[in-house]
């Protein structure tokens, strides 16, 4: 089942949206499920760093930050050359 989900995520721009509206992201070579809930603007990850982040007073793990950076770069590159009048 995990292989099928990985295939779907790779095929559809790196994102799988479930029946609840959560976006599921993946990082190649990592088995963690990085999730984003757009209705509550909430991130979650299955990695131990995210699970135990309160101990180190961190809000996000490096996997979530990597996905956020990719999404930001995609937006910046998508708007390159656009005119605002």
PDB file of C-alpha atoms in Angstrom:
ATOM      1  CA  UNK A   1       0.000   0.000   0.000  1.00  0.00           C
ATOM      2  CA  UNK A   2       2.847   2.399   0.804  1.00  0.00           C
ATOM      3  CA  UNK A   3       4.309   1.871  -2.668  1.00  0.00           C
ATOM      4  CA  UNK A   4       0.979   2.802  -4.270  1.00  0.00           C
ATOM      5  CA  UNK A   5       0.723   6.004  -2.222  1.00  0.00           C
ATOM      6  CA  UNK A   6       4.313   6.940  -3.103  1.00  0.00           C
ATOM      7  CA  UNK A   7       3.558   6.354  -6.796  1.00  0.00           C
ATOM      8  CA  UNK A   8       0.443   8.550  -6.646  1.00  0.00           C
ATOM      9  CA  UNK A   9       2.290  11.343  -4.840  1.00  0.00           C
ATOM     10  CA  UNK A  10       5.146  11.278  -7.395  1.00  0.00           C
ATOM     11  CA  UNK A  11       2.697  11.266 -10.309  1.00  0.00           C
ATOM     12  CA  UNK A  12       0.531  14.136  -9.091  1.00  0.00           C
ATOM     13  CA  UNK A  13       3.016  16.899  -8.386  1.00  0.00           C
ATOM     14  CA  UNK A  14       4.184  15.530  -5.045  1.00  0.00           C
ATOM     15  CA  UNK A  15       0.823  15.947  -3.294  1.00  0.00           C
ATOM     16  CA  UNK A  16      -2.010  13.580  -2.403  1.00  0.00           C
ATOM     17  CA  UNK A  17      -5.246  15.096  -1.046  1.00  0.00           C
ATOM     18  CA  UNK A  18      -7.350  12.784   1.114  1.00  0.00           C
ATOM     19  CA  UNK A  19     -11.120  12.782   1.734  1.00  0.00           C
ATOM     20  CA  UNK A  20     -10.727  15.253   4.621  1.00  0.00           C
ATOM     21  CA  UNK A  21      -8.870  17.824   2.504  1.00  0.00           C
ATOM     22  CA  UNK A  22      -5.449  17.160   4.058  1.00  0.00           C
ATOM     23  CA  UNK A  23      -2.528  17.443   1.655  1.00  0.00           C
ATOM     24  CA  UNK A  24      -0.029  14.585   2.030  1.00  0.00           C
ATOM     25  CA  UNK A  25       3.499  15.373   0.896  1.00  0.00           C
ATOM     26  CA  UNK A  26       6.556  13.166   0.680  1.00  0.00           C
ATOM     27  CA  UNK A  27      10.279  13.652   0.415  1.00  0.00           C
ATOM     28  CA  UNK A  28      12.154  11.200  -1.814  1.00  0.00           C
ATOM     29  CA  UNK A  29      14.030   8.659   0.272  1.00  0.00           C
ATOM     30  CA  UNK A  30      12.040   9.405   3.446  1.00  0.00           C
ATOM     31  CA  UNK A  31       9.177   7.277   4.730  1.00  0.00           C
ATOM     32  CA  UNK A  32       7.475  10.051   6.699  1.00  0.00           C
ATOM     33  CA  UNK A  33       3.999  11.366   5.942  1.00  0.00           C
ATOM     34  CA  UNK A  34       4.082  15.170   5.950  1.00  0.00           C
ATOM     35  CA  UNK A  35       0.541  16.545   6.149  1.00  0.00           C
ATOM     36  CA  UNK A  36      -1.010  19.994   5.736  1.00  0.00           C
ATOM     37  CA  UNK A  37      -4.575  20.918   6.658  1.00  0.00           C
ATOM     38  CA  UNK A  38      -5.457  24.047   4.638  1.00  0.00           C
ATOM     39  CA  UNK A  39      -8.681  24.681   6.578  1.00  0.00           C
ATOM     40  CA  UNK A  40      -6.790  25.059   9.876  1.00  0.00           C
ATOM     41  CA  UNK A  41      -3.377  25.965   8.400  1.00  0.00           C
ATOM     42  CA  UNK A  42      -1.829  23.161  10.405  1.00  0.00           C
ATOM     43  CA  UNK A  43       1.228  21.019   9.607  1.00  0.00           C
ATOM     44  CA  UNK A  44       2.059  17.550  10.949  1.00  0.00           C
ATOM     45  CA  UNK A  45       4.753  14.933  10.345  1.00  0.00           C
ATOM     46  CA  UNK A  46       5.292  11.324  11.464  1.00  0.00           C
ATOM     47  CA  UNK A  47       8.999  11.745  12.222  1.00  0.00           C
ATOM     48  CA  UNK A  48      10.333  11.510  15.792  1.00  0.00           C
ATOM     49  CA  UNK A  49      11.674  15.080  15.642  1.00  0.00           C
ATOM     50  CA  UNK A  50       8.150  16.435  15.108  1.00  0.00           C
ATOM     51  CA  UNK A  51       6.626  14.056  17.650  1.00  0.00           C
ATOM     52  CA  UNK A  52       9.037  15.120  20.403  1.00  0.00           C
ATOM     53  CA  UNK A  53       9.572  18.735  19.281  1.00  0.00           C
ATOM     54  CA  UNK A  54       8.150  20.230  22.465  1.00  0.00           C
ATOM     55  CA  UNK A  55      11.224  19.058  24.323  1.00  0.00           C
ATOM     56  CA  UNK A  56      13.376  21.315  22.136  1.00  0.00           C
ATOM     57  CA  UNK A  57      10.761  24.093  21.733  1.00  0.00           C
ATOM     58  CA  UNK A  58      10.635  23.788  17.941  1.00  0.00           C
ATOM     59  CA  UNK A  59       7.442  24.339  15.991  1.00  0.00           C
ATOM     60  CA  UNK A  60       8.315  22.336  12.857  1.00  0.00           C
ATOM     61  CA  UNK A  61      10.675  19.537  11.880  1.00  0.00           C
ATOM     62  CA  UNK A  62      13.120  19.764   8.961  1.00  0.00           C
ATOM     63  CA  UNK A  63      10.762  17.753   6.718  1.00  0.00           C
ATOM     64  CA  UNK A  64       7.951  20.292   7.095  1.00  0.00           C
ATOM     65  CA  UNK A  65      10.384  23.165   6.535  1.00  0.00           C
ATOM     66  CA  UNK A  66      11.646  21.473   3.348  1.00  0.00           C
ATOM     67  CA  UNK A  67       8.102  21.095   1.970  1.00  0.00           C
ATOM     68  CA  UNK A  68       7.268  24.700   2.910  1.00  0.00           C
ATOM     69  CA  UNK A  69      10.406  25.877   1.117  1.00  0.00           C
ATOM     70  CA  UNK A  70       9.499  23.881  -2.011  1.00  0.00           C
ATOM     71  CA  UNK A  71       5.973  25.326  -2.012  1.00  0.00           C
ATOM     72  CA  UNK A  72       7.331  28.856  -1.570  1.00  0.00           C
ATOM     73  CA  UNK A  73       9.872  28.416  -4.386  1.00  0.00           C
ATOM     74  CA  UNK A  74       7.133  27.085  -6.695  1.00  0.00           C
ATOM     75  CA  UNK A  75       5.038  30.186  -6.024  1.00  0.00           C
ATOM     76  CA  UNK A  76       7.959  32.544  -6.562  1.00  0.00           C
ATOM     77  CA  UNK A  77       8.972  30.852  -9.819  1.00  0.00           C
ATOM     78  CA  UNK A  78       5.362  30.728 -11.010  1.00  0.00           C
ATOM     79  CA  UNK A  79       5.015  34.489 -10.653  1.00  0.00           C
ATOM     80  CA  UNK A  80       8.286  35.386 -12.302  1.00  0.00           C
ATOM     81  CA  UNK A  81       7.697  37.917 -15.027  1.00  0.00           C
ATOM     82  CA  UNK A  82       4.117  38.660 -14.046  1.00  0.00           C
ATOM     83  CA  UNK A  83       2.952  42.238 -14.326  1.00  0.00           C
ATOM     84  CA  UNK A  84       0.833  44.027 -11.814  1.00  0.00           C
ATOM     85  CA  UNK A  85      -1.125  46.965 -13.199  1.00  0.00           C
TER      86      UNK A  85
END
